[in-house]
Every structure is written in C-alpha cells, then in structure tokens.
C-alpha cells in the first residue's frame, strides 16, 4: 500500500472515531472528567490514533487498553463483580 493511501486511511479512521465519540457523548452524557473506557484492539497503530481522539474529548478519561478478547472478558467480568461501571467499550470487529 502506498504511503499516501495509508495516511488517508488513518485520517479517515480518526475522523470516524471522533464522530463516534461525539455521538457517544451525546447519547450517554458521559462526564468527561470521569469517563472509564475499555479499548480492545490488537493493532497498536489504531490504538494510538483512537487514544488521541479520546484524550481530546475526554482529557481525564481512564482508558484501559487490552489486546485480546479473553483478557477483555476477564476485565469486564472483574468490573461487573466490583460494580465498576464502564462508560464505553471500543473494539474492532474481529473481537
């Protein structure tokens, strides 16, 4: 893949992520200073791009990055057991 195409794809991903975060904020009325977010993705490049968008919208968010589905499931079960609410779970479609 050409470098310019890769940059365009990454830019499109960031734009889509920012739009999704705007919609999520409106729908859930997340308090930006207390947002607890689980981000599940095994692609580190996408993680950093998405994290950049999250930090812009939720500068004090607690973002947990997990790279595989089994670990994410354990984390969610642990949160449920401890009655810790997750405001948002972001995952790529493969998980």
JSON list of N, CA and C in Angstrom, two decimals, residues 15-74:
[
{"chain": "A", "resi": 15, "resn": "UNK", "atom": "N", "xyz": [-11.22, 10.54, 11.76]},
{"chain": "A", "resi": 15, "resn": "UNK", "atom": "CA", "xyz": [-12.45, 11.30, 11.57]},
{"chain": "A", "resi": 15, "resn": "UNK", "atom": "C", "xyz": [-13.66, 10.49, 12.04]},
{"chain": "A", "resi": 16, "resn": "UNK", "atom": "N", "xyz": [-13.73, 9.21, 11.67]},
{"chain": "A", "resi": 16, "resn": "UNK", "atom": "CA", "xyz": [-14.83, 8.35, 12.08]},
{"chain": "A", "resi": 16, "resn": "UNK", "atom": "C", "xyz": [-14.84, 8.16, 13.60]},
{"chain": "A", "resi": 17, "resn": "UNK", "atom": "N", "xyz": [-13.67, 8.01, 14.17]},
{"chain": "A", "resi": 17, "resn": "UNK", "atom": "CA", "xyz": [-13.58, 7.84, 15.63]},
{"chain": "A", "resi": 17, "resn": "UNK", "atom": "C", "xyz": [-14.07, 9.09, 16.35]},
{"chain": "A", "resi": 18, "resn": "UNK", "atom": "N", "xyz": [-13.65, 10.25, 15.88]},
{"chain": "A", "resi": 18, "resn": "UNK", "atom": "CA", "xyz": [-14.10, 11.50, 16.51]},
{"chain": "A", "resi": 18, "resn": "UNK", "atom": "C", "xyz": [-15.62, 11.64, 16.41]},
{"chain": "A", "resi": 19, "resn": "UNK", "atom": "N", "xyz": [-16.19, 11.29, 15.25]},
{"chain": "A", "resi": 19, "resn": "UNK", "atom": "CA", "xyz": [-17.65, 11.35, 15.09]},
{"chain": "A", "resi": 19, "resn": "UNK", "atom": "C", "xyz": [-18.34, 10.38, 16.03]},
{"chain": "A", "resi": 20, "resn": "UNK", "atom": "N", "xyz": [-17.80, 9.18, 16.17]},
{"chain": "A", "resi": 20, "resn": "UNK", "atom": "CA", "xyz": [-18.39, 8.19, 17.06]},
{"chain": "A", "resi": 20, "resn": "UNK", "atom": "C", "xyz": [-18.34, 8.66, 18.51]},
{"chain": "A", "resi": 21, "resn": "UNK", "atom": "N", "xyz": [-17.24, 9.27, 18.90]},
{"chain": "A", "resi": 21, "resn": "UNK", "atom": "CA", "xyz": [-17.11, 9.78, 20.27]},
{"chain": "A", "resi": 21, "resn": "UNK", "atom": "C", "xyz": [-18.09, 10.93, 20.52]},
{"chain": "A", "resi": 22, "resn": "UNK", "atom": "N", "xyz": [-18.29, 11.79, 19.53]},
{"chain": "A", "resi": 22, "resn": "UNK", "atom": "CA", "xyz": [-19.26, 12.87, 19.67]},
{"chain": "A", "resi": 22, "resn": "UNK", "atom": "C", "xyz": [-20.67, 12.32, 19.87]},
{"chain": "A", "resi": 23, "resn": "UNK", "atom": "N", "xyz": [-21.03, 11.33, 19.07]},
{"chain": "A", "resi": 23, "resn": "UNK", "atom": "CA", "xyz": [-22.35, 10.70, 19.19]},
{"chain": "A", "resi": 23, "resn": "UNK", "atom": "C", "xyz": [-22.49, 10.02, 20.54]},
{"chain": "A", "resi": 24, "resn": "UNK", "atom": "N", "xyz": [-21.47, 9.28, 20.93]},
{"chain": "A", "resi": 24, "resn": "UNK", "atom": "CA", "xyz": [-21.50, 8.57, 22.22]},
{"chain": "A", "resi": 24, "resn": "UNK", "atom": "C", "xyz": [-21.68, 9.55, 23.37]},
{"chain": "A", "resi": 25, "resn": "UNK", "atom": "N", "xyz": [-20.97, 10.66, 23.32]},
{"chain": "A", "resi": 25, "resn": "UNK", "atom": "CA", "xyz": [-21.06, 11.65, 24.38]},
{"chain": "A", "resi": 25, "resn": "UNK", "atom": "C", "xyz": [-22.49, 12.18, 24.49]},
{"chain": "A", "resi": 26, "resn": "UNK", "atom": "N", "xyz": [-23.11, 12.45, 23.36]},
{"chain": "A", "resi": 26, "resn": "UNK", "atom": "CA", "xyz": [-24.47, 12.96, 23.37]},
{"chain": "A", "resi": 26, "resn": "UNK", "atom": "C", "xyz": [-25.46, 11.91, 23.87]},
{"chain": "A", "resi": 27, "resn": "UNK", "atom": "N", "xyz": [-25.29, 10.68, 23.43]},
{"chain": "A", "resi": 27, "resn": "UNK", "atom": "CA", "xyz": [-26.23, 9.63, 23.80]},
{"chain": "A", "resi": 27, "resn": "UNK", "atom": "C", "xyz": [-26.12, 9.25, 25.27]},
{"chain": "A", "resi": 28, "resn": "UNK", "atom": "N", "xyz": [-24.91, 9.15, 25.77]},
{"chain": "A", "resi": 28, "resn": "UNK", "atom": "CA", "xyz": [-24.70, 8.64, 27.12]},
{"chain": "A", "resi": 28, "resn": "UNK", "atom": "C", "xyz": [-24.48, 9.73, 28.15]},
{"chain": "A", "resi": 29, "resn": "UNK", "atom": "N", "xyz": [-24.29, 10.95, 27.72]},
{"chain": "A", "resi": 29, "resn": "UNK", "atom": "CA", "xyz": [-24.00, 12.05, 28.64]},
{"chain": "A", "resi": 29, "resn": "UNK", "atom": "C", "xyz": [-22.86, 11.69, 29.59]},
{"chain": "A", "resi": 30, "resn": "UNK", "atom": "N", "xyz": [-21.77, 11.20, 29.03]},
{"chain": "A", "resi": 30, "resn": "UNK", "atom": "CA", "xyz": [-20.61, 10.82, 29.83]},
{"chain": "A", "resi": 30, "resn": "UNK", "atom": "C", "xyz": [-19.96, 12.07, 30.40]},
{"chain": "A", "resi": 31, "resn": "UNK", "atom": "N", "xyz": [-19.64, 12.01, 31.67]},
{"chain": "A", "resi": 31, "resn": "UNK", "atom": "CA", "xyz": [-18.90, 13.08, 32.31]},
{"chain": "A", "resi": 31, "resn": "UNK", "atom": "C", "xyz": [-17.43, 12.95, 31.87]},
{"chain": "A", "resi": 32, "resn": "UNK", "atom": "N", "xyz": [-16.94, 13.90, 31.05]},
{"chain": "A", "resi": 32, "resn": "UNK", "atom": "CA", "xyz": [-15.58, 13.76, 30.52]},
{"chain": "A", "resi": 32, "resn": "UNK", "atom": "C", "xyz": [-14.49, 13.61, 31.58]},
{"chain": "A", "resi": 33, "resn": "UNK", "atom": "N", "xyz": [-14.72, 14.14, 32.76]},
{"chain": "A", "resi": 33, "resn": "UNK", "atom": "CA", "xyz": [-13.67, 14.06, 33.78]},
{"chain": "A", "resi": 33, "resn": "UNK", "atom": "C", "xyz": [-13.66, 12.71, 34.48]},
{"chain": "A", "resi": 34, "resn": "UNK", "atom": "N", "xyz": [-14.69, 11.88, 34.27]},
{"chain": "A", "resi": 34, "resn": "UNK", "atom": "CA", "xyz": [-14.76, 10.61, 34.97]},
{"chain": "A", "resi": 34, "resn": "UNK", "atom": "C", "xyz": [-14.97, 9.42, 34.04]},
{"chain": "A", "resi": 35, "resn": "UNK", "atom": "N", "xyz": [-14.82, 9.61, 32.74]},
{"chain": "A", "resi": 35, "resn": "UNK", "atom": "CA", "xyz": [-15.09, 8.54, 31.79]},
{"chain": "A", "resi": 35, "resn": "UNK", "atom": "C", "xyz": [-14.16, 7.35, 32.00]},
{"chain": "A", "resi": 36, "resn": "UNK", "atom": "N", "xyz": [-14.75, 6.18, 32.04]},
{"chain": "A", "resi": 36, "resn": "UNK", "atom": "CA", "xyz": [-13.99, 4.92, 32.17]},
{"chain": "A", "resi": 36, "resn": "UNK", "atom": "C", "xyz": [-14.21, 4.15, 30.88]},
{"chain": "A", "resi": 37, "resn": "UNK", "atom": "N", "xyz": [-13.15, 3.95, 30.12]},
{"chain": "A", "resi": 37, "resn": "UNK", "atom": "CA", "xyz": [-13.25, 3.40, 28.77]},
{"chain": "A", "resi": 37, "resn": "UNK", "atom": "C", "xyz": [-12.36, 2.17, 28.63]},
{"chain": "A", "resi": 38, "resn": "UNK", "atom": "N", "xyz": [-12.93, 1.12, 28.04]},
{"chain": "A", "resi": 38, "resn": "UNK", "atom": "CA", "xyz": [-12.16, -0.07, 27.67]},
{"chain": "A", "resi": 38, "resn": "UNK", "atom": "C", "xyz": [-11.95, -0.02, 26.17]},
{"chain": "A", "resi": 39, "resn": "UNK", "atom": "N", "xyz": [-10.71, -0.10, 25.74]},
{"chain": "A", "resi": 39, "resn": "UNK", "atom": "CA", "xyz": [-10.40, -0.10, 24.30]},
{"chain": "A", "resi": 39, "resn": "UNK", "atom": "C", "xyz": [-9.73, -1.43, 23.96]},
{"chain": "A", "resi": 40, "resn": "UNK", "atom": "N", "xyz": [-10.42, -2.22, 23.16]},
{"chain": "A", "resi": 40, "resn": "UNK", "atom": "CA", "xyz": [-9.96, -3.55, 22.79]},
{"chain": "A", "resi": 40, "resn": "UNK", "atom": "C", "xyz": [-9.56, -3.55, 21.33]},
{"chain": "A", "resi": 41, "resn": "UNK", "atom": "N", "xyz": [-8.26, -3.65, 21.08]},
{"chain": "A", "resi": 41, "resn": "UNK", "atom": "CA", "xyz": [-7.77, -3.69, 19.70]},
{"chain": "A", "resi": 41, "resn": "UNK", "atom": "C", "xyz": [-6.34, -4.22, 19.71]},
{"chain": "A", "resi": 42, "resn": "UNK", "atom": "N", "xyz": [-6.04, -5.09, 18.79]},
{"chain": "A", "resi": 42, "resn": "UNK", "atom": "CA", "xyz": [-4.71, -5.66, 18.72]},
{"chain": "A", "resi": 42, "resn": "UNK", "atom": "C", "xyz": [-3.79, -4.90, 17.76]},
{"chain": "A", "resi": 43, "resn": "UNK", "atom": "N", "xyz": [-4.28, -3.84, 17.16]},
{"chain": "A", "resi": 43, "resn": "UNK", "atom": "CA", "xyz": [-3.47, -3.03, 16.25]},
{"chain": "A", "resi": 43, "resn": "UNK", "atom": "C", "xyz": [-3.01, -1.78, 16.99]},
{"chain": "A", "resi": 44, "resn": "UNK", "atom": "N", "xyz": [-1.75, -1.74, 17.33]},
{"chain": "A", "resi": 44, "resn": "UNK", "atom": "CA", "xyz": [-1.22, -0.67, 18.17]},
{"chain": "A", "resi": 44, "resn": "UNK", "atom": "C", "xyz": [-1.30, 0.69, 17.48]},
{"chain": "A", "resi": 45, "resn": "UNK", "atom": "N", "xyz": [-1.15, 0.72, 16.17]},
{"chain": "A", "resi": 45, "resn": "UNK", "atom": "CA", "xyz": [-1.24, 1.98, 15.43]},
{"chain": "A", "resi": 45, "resn": "UNK", "atom": "C", "xyz": [-2.63, 2.59, 15.58]},
{"chain": "A", "resi": 46, "resn": "UNK", "atom": "N", "xyz": [-3.66, 1.77, 15.41]},
{"chain": "A", "resi": 46, "resn": "UNK", "atom": "CA", "xyz": [-5.04, 2.25, 15.57]},
{"chain": "A", "resi": 46, "resn": "UNK", "atom": "C", "xyz": [-5.31, 2.65, 17.01]},
{"chain": "A", "resi": 47, "resn": "UNK", "atom": "N", "xyz": [-4.72, 1.92, 17.94]},
{"chain": "A", "resi": 47, "resn": "UNK", "atom": "CA", "xyz": [-4.89, 2.26, 19.36]},
{"chain": "A", "resi": 47, "resn": "UNK", "atom": "C", "xyz": [-4.42, 3.69, 19.62]},
{"chain": "A", "resi": 48, "resn": "UNK", "atom": "N", "xyz": [-3.23, 4.03, 19.16]},
{"chain": "A", "resi": 48, "resn": "UNK", "atom": "CA", "xyz": [-2.70, 5.37, 19.42]},
{"chain": "A", "resi": 48, "resn": "UNK", "atom": "C", "xyz": [-3.53, 6.45, 18.72]},
{"chain": "A", "resi": 49, "resn": "UNK", "atom": "N", "xyz": [-3.99, 6.18, 17.51]},
{"chain": "A", "resi": 49, "resn": "UNK", "atom": "CA", "xyz": [-4.85, 7.14, 16.81]},
{"chain": "A", "resi": 49, "resn": "UNK", "atom": "C", "xyz": [-6.16, 7.36, 17.54]},
{"chain": "A", "resi": 50, "resn": "UNK", "atom": "N", "xyz": [-6.76, 6.25, 17.99]},
{"chain": "A", "resi": 50, "resn": "UNK", "atom": "CA", "xyz": [-8.02, 6.34, 18.72]},
{"chain": "A", "resi": 50, "resn": "UNK", "atom": "C", "xyz": [-7.82, 6.99, 20.08]},
{"chain": "A", "resi": 51, "resn": "UNK", "atom": "N", "xyz": [-6.74, 6.63, 20.76]},
{"chain": "A", "resi": 51, "resn": "UNK", "atom": "CA", "xyz": [-6.43, 7.23, 22.05]},
{"chain": "A", "resi": 51, "resn": "UNK", "atom": "C", "xyz": [-6.29, 8.74, 21.93]},
{"chain": "A", "resi": 52, "resn": "UNK", "atom": "N", "xyz": [-5.66, 9.20, 20.86]},
{"chain": "A", "resi": 52, "resn": "UNK", "atom": "CA", "xyz": [-5.52, 10.64, 20.63]},
{"chain": "A", "resi": 52, "resn": "UNK", "atom": "C", "xyz": [-6.90, 11.31, 20.55]},
{"chain": "A", "resi": 53, "resn": "UNK", "atom": "N", "xyz": [-7.85, 10.68, 19.86]},
{"chain": "A", "resi": 53, "resn": "UNK", "atom": "CA", "xyz": [-9.21, 11.21, 19.76]},
{"chain": "A", "resi": 53, "resn": "UNK", "atom": "C", "xyz": [-9.90, 11.20, 21.13]},
{"chain": "A", "resi": 54, "resn": "UNK", "atom": "N", "xyz": [-9.72, 10.12, 21.86]},
{"chain": "A", "resi": 54, "resn": "UNK", "atom": "CA", "xyz": [-10.36, 10.01, 23.18]},
{"chain": "A", "resi": 54, "resn": "UNK", "atom": "C", "xyz": [-9.84, 11.09, 24.12]},
{"chain": "A", "resi": 55, "resn": "UNK", "atom": "N", "xyz": [-8.54, 11.30, 24.12]},
{"chain": "A", "resi": 55, "resn": "UNK", "atom": "CA", "xyz": [-7.94, 12.27, 25.04]},
{"chain": "A", "resi": 55, "resn": "UNK", "atom": "C", "xyz": [-8.41, 13.70, 24.70]},
{"chain": "A", "resi": 56, "resn": "UNK", "atom": "N", "xyz": [-8.65, 13.98, 23.43]},
{"chain": "A", "resi": 56, "resn": "UNK", "atom": "CA", "xyz": [-9.16, 15.30, 23.05]},
{"chain": "A", "resi": 56, "resn": "UNK", "atom": "C", "xyz": [-10.56, 15.50, 23.63]},
{"chain": "A", "resi": 57, "resn": "UNK", "atom": "N", "xyz": [-11.39, 14.48, 23.57]},
{"chain": "A", "resi": 57, "resn": "UNK", "atom": "CA", "xyz": [-12.77, 14.59, 24.02]},
{"chain": "A", "resi": 57, "resn": "UNK", "atom": "C", "xyz": [-12.90, 14.38, 25.53]},
{"chain": "A", "resi": 58, "resn": "UNK", "atom": "N", "xyz": [-12.11, 13.46, 26.07]},
{"chain": "A", "resi": 58, "resn": "UNK", "atom": "CA", "xyz": [-12.16, 13.12, 27.50]},
{"chain": "A", "resi": 58, "resn": "UNK", "atom": "C", "xyz": [-10.74, 13.20, 28.08]},
{"chain": "A", "resi": 59, "resn": "UNK", "atom": "N", "xyz": [-10.24, 14.40, 28.36]},
{"chain": "A", "resi": 59, "resn": "UNK", "atom": "CA", "xyz": [-8.84, 14.55, 28.76]},
{"chain": "A", "resi": 59, "resn": "UNK", "atom": "C", "xyz": [-8.44, 13.79, 30.04]},
{"chain": "A", "resi": 60, "resn": "UNK", "atom": "N", "xyz": [-9.38, 13.54, 30.91]},
{"chain": "A", "resi": 60, "resn": "UNK", "atom": "CA", "xyz": [-9.06, 12.85, 32.17]},
{"chain": "A", "resi": 60, "resn": "UNK", "atom": "C", "xyz": [-9.60, 11.43, 32.20]},
{"chain": "A", "resi": 61, "resn": "UNK", "atom": "N", "xyz": [-9.93, 10.90, 31.04]},
{"chain": "A", "resi": 61, "resn": "UNK", "atom": "CA", "xyz": [-10.51, 9.56, 30.98]},
{"chain": "A", "resi": 61, "resn": "UNK", "atom": "C", "xyz": [-9.53, 8.50, 31.46]},
{"chain": "A", "resi": 62, "resn": "UNK", "atom": "N", "xyz": [-10.10, 7.48, 32.04]},
{"chain": "A", "resi": 62, "resn": "UNK", "atom": "CA", "xyz": [-9.34, 6.29, 32.43]},
{"chain": "A", "resi": 62, "resn": "UNK", "atom": "C", "xyz": [-9.52, 5.28, 31.30]},
{"chain": "A", "resi": 63, "resn": "UNK", "atom": "N", "xyz": [-8.50, 5.17, 30.44]},
{"chain": "A", "resi": 63, "resn": "UNK", "atom": "CA", "xyz": [-8.58, 4.30, 29.26]},
{"chain": "A", "resi": 63, "resn": "UNK", "atom": "C", "xyz": [-7.76, 3.05, 29.52]},
{"chain": "A", "resi": 64, "resn": "UNK", "atom": "N", "xyz": [-8.42, 1.91, 29.47]},
{"chain": "A", "resi": 64, "resn": "UNK", "atom": "CA", "xyz": [-7.75, 0.61, 29.62]},
{"chain": "A", "resi": 64, "resn": "UNK", "atom": "C", "xyz": [-7.62, -0.01, 28.24]},
{"chain": "A", "resi": 65, "resn": "UNK", "atom": "N", "xyz": [-6.39, -0.26, 27.81]},
{"chain": "A", "resi": 65, "resn": "UNK", "atom": "CA", "xyz": [-6.15, -0.88, 26.50]},
{"chain": "A", "resi": 65, "resn": "UNK", "atom": "C", "xyz": [-5.85, -2.36, 26.70]},
{"chain": "A", "resi": 66, "resn": "UNK", "atom": "N", "xyz": [-6.61, -3.19, 26.03]},
{"chain": "A", "resi": 66, "resn": "UNK", "atom": "CA", "xyz": [-6.39, -4.64, 26.07]},
{"chain": "A", "resi": 66, "resn": "UNK", "atom": "C", "xyz": [-6.32, -5.13, 24.63]},
{"chain": "A", "resi": 67, "resn": "UNK", "atom": "N", "xyz": [-5.41, -6.09, 24.38]},
{"chain": "A", "resi": 67, "resn": "UNK", "atom": "CA", "xyz": [-5.17, -6.51, 23.01]},
{"chain": "A", "resi": 67, "resn": "UNK", "atom": "C", "xyz": [-5.82, -7.84, 22.63]},
{"chain": "A", "resi": 68, "resn": "UNK", "atom": "N", "xyz": [-6.47, -8.54, 23.55]},
{"chain": "A", "resi": 68, "resn": "UNK", "atom": "CA", "xyz": [-7.14, -9.77, 23.12]},
{"chain": "A", "resi": 68, "resn": "UNK", "atom": "C", "xyz": [-8.47, -9.94, 23.86]},
{"chain": "A", "resi": 69, "resn": "UNK", "atom": "N", "xyz": [-9.37, -10.66, 23.22]},
{"chain": "A", "resi": 69, "resn": "UNK", "atom": "CA", "xyz": [-10.73, -10.83, 23.71]},
{"chain": "A", "resi": 69, "resn": "UNK", "atom": "C", "xyz": [-10.83, -11.52, 25.06]},
{"chain": "A", "resi": 70, "resn": "UNK", "atom": "N", "xyz": [-10.01, -12.54, 25.29]},
{"chain": "A", "resi": 70, "resn": "UNK", "atom": "CA", "xyz": [-10.07, -13.26, 26.57]},
{"chain": "A", "resi": 70, "resn": "UNK", "atom": "C", "xyz": [-9.73, -12.35, 27.75]},
{"chain": "A", "resi": 71, "resn": "UNK", "atom": "N", "xyz": [-8.68, -11.54, 27.59]},
{"chain": "A", "resi": 71, "resn": "UNK", "atom": "CA", "xyz": [-8.30, -10.61, 28.65]},
{"chain": "A", "resi": 71, "resn": "UNK", "atom": "C", "xyz": [-9.37, -9.54, 28.85]},
{"chain": "A", "resi": 72, "resn": "UNK", "atom": "N", "xyz": [-9.96, -9.10, 27.76]},
{"chain": "A", "resi": 72, "resn": "UNK", "atom": "CA", "xyz": [-11.02, -8.10, 27.86]},
{"chain": "A", "resi": 72, "resn": "UNK", "atom": "C", "xyz": [-12.23, -8.65, 28.60]},
{"chain": "A", "resi": 73, "resn": "UNK", "atom": "N", "xyz": [-12.58, -9.89, 28.31]},
{"chain": "A", "resi": 73, "resn": "UNK", "atom": "CA", "xyz": [-13.71, -10.51, 29.00]},
{"chain": "A", "resi": 73, "resn": "UNK", "atom": "C", "xyz": [-13.43, -10.62, 30.50]},
{"chain": "A", "resi": 74, "resn": "UNK", "atom": "N", "xyz": [-12.22, -11.02, 30.85]},
{"chain": "A", "resi": 74, "resn": "UNK", "atom": "CA", "xyz": [-11.84, -11.09, 32.27]},
{"chain": "A", "resi": 74, "resn": "UNK", "atom": "C", "xyz": [-11.94, -9.71, 32.92]}
]
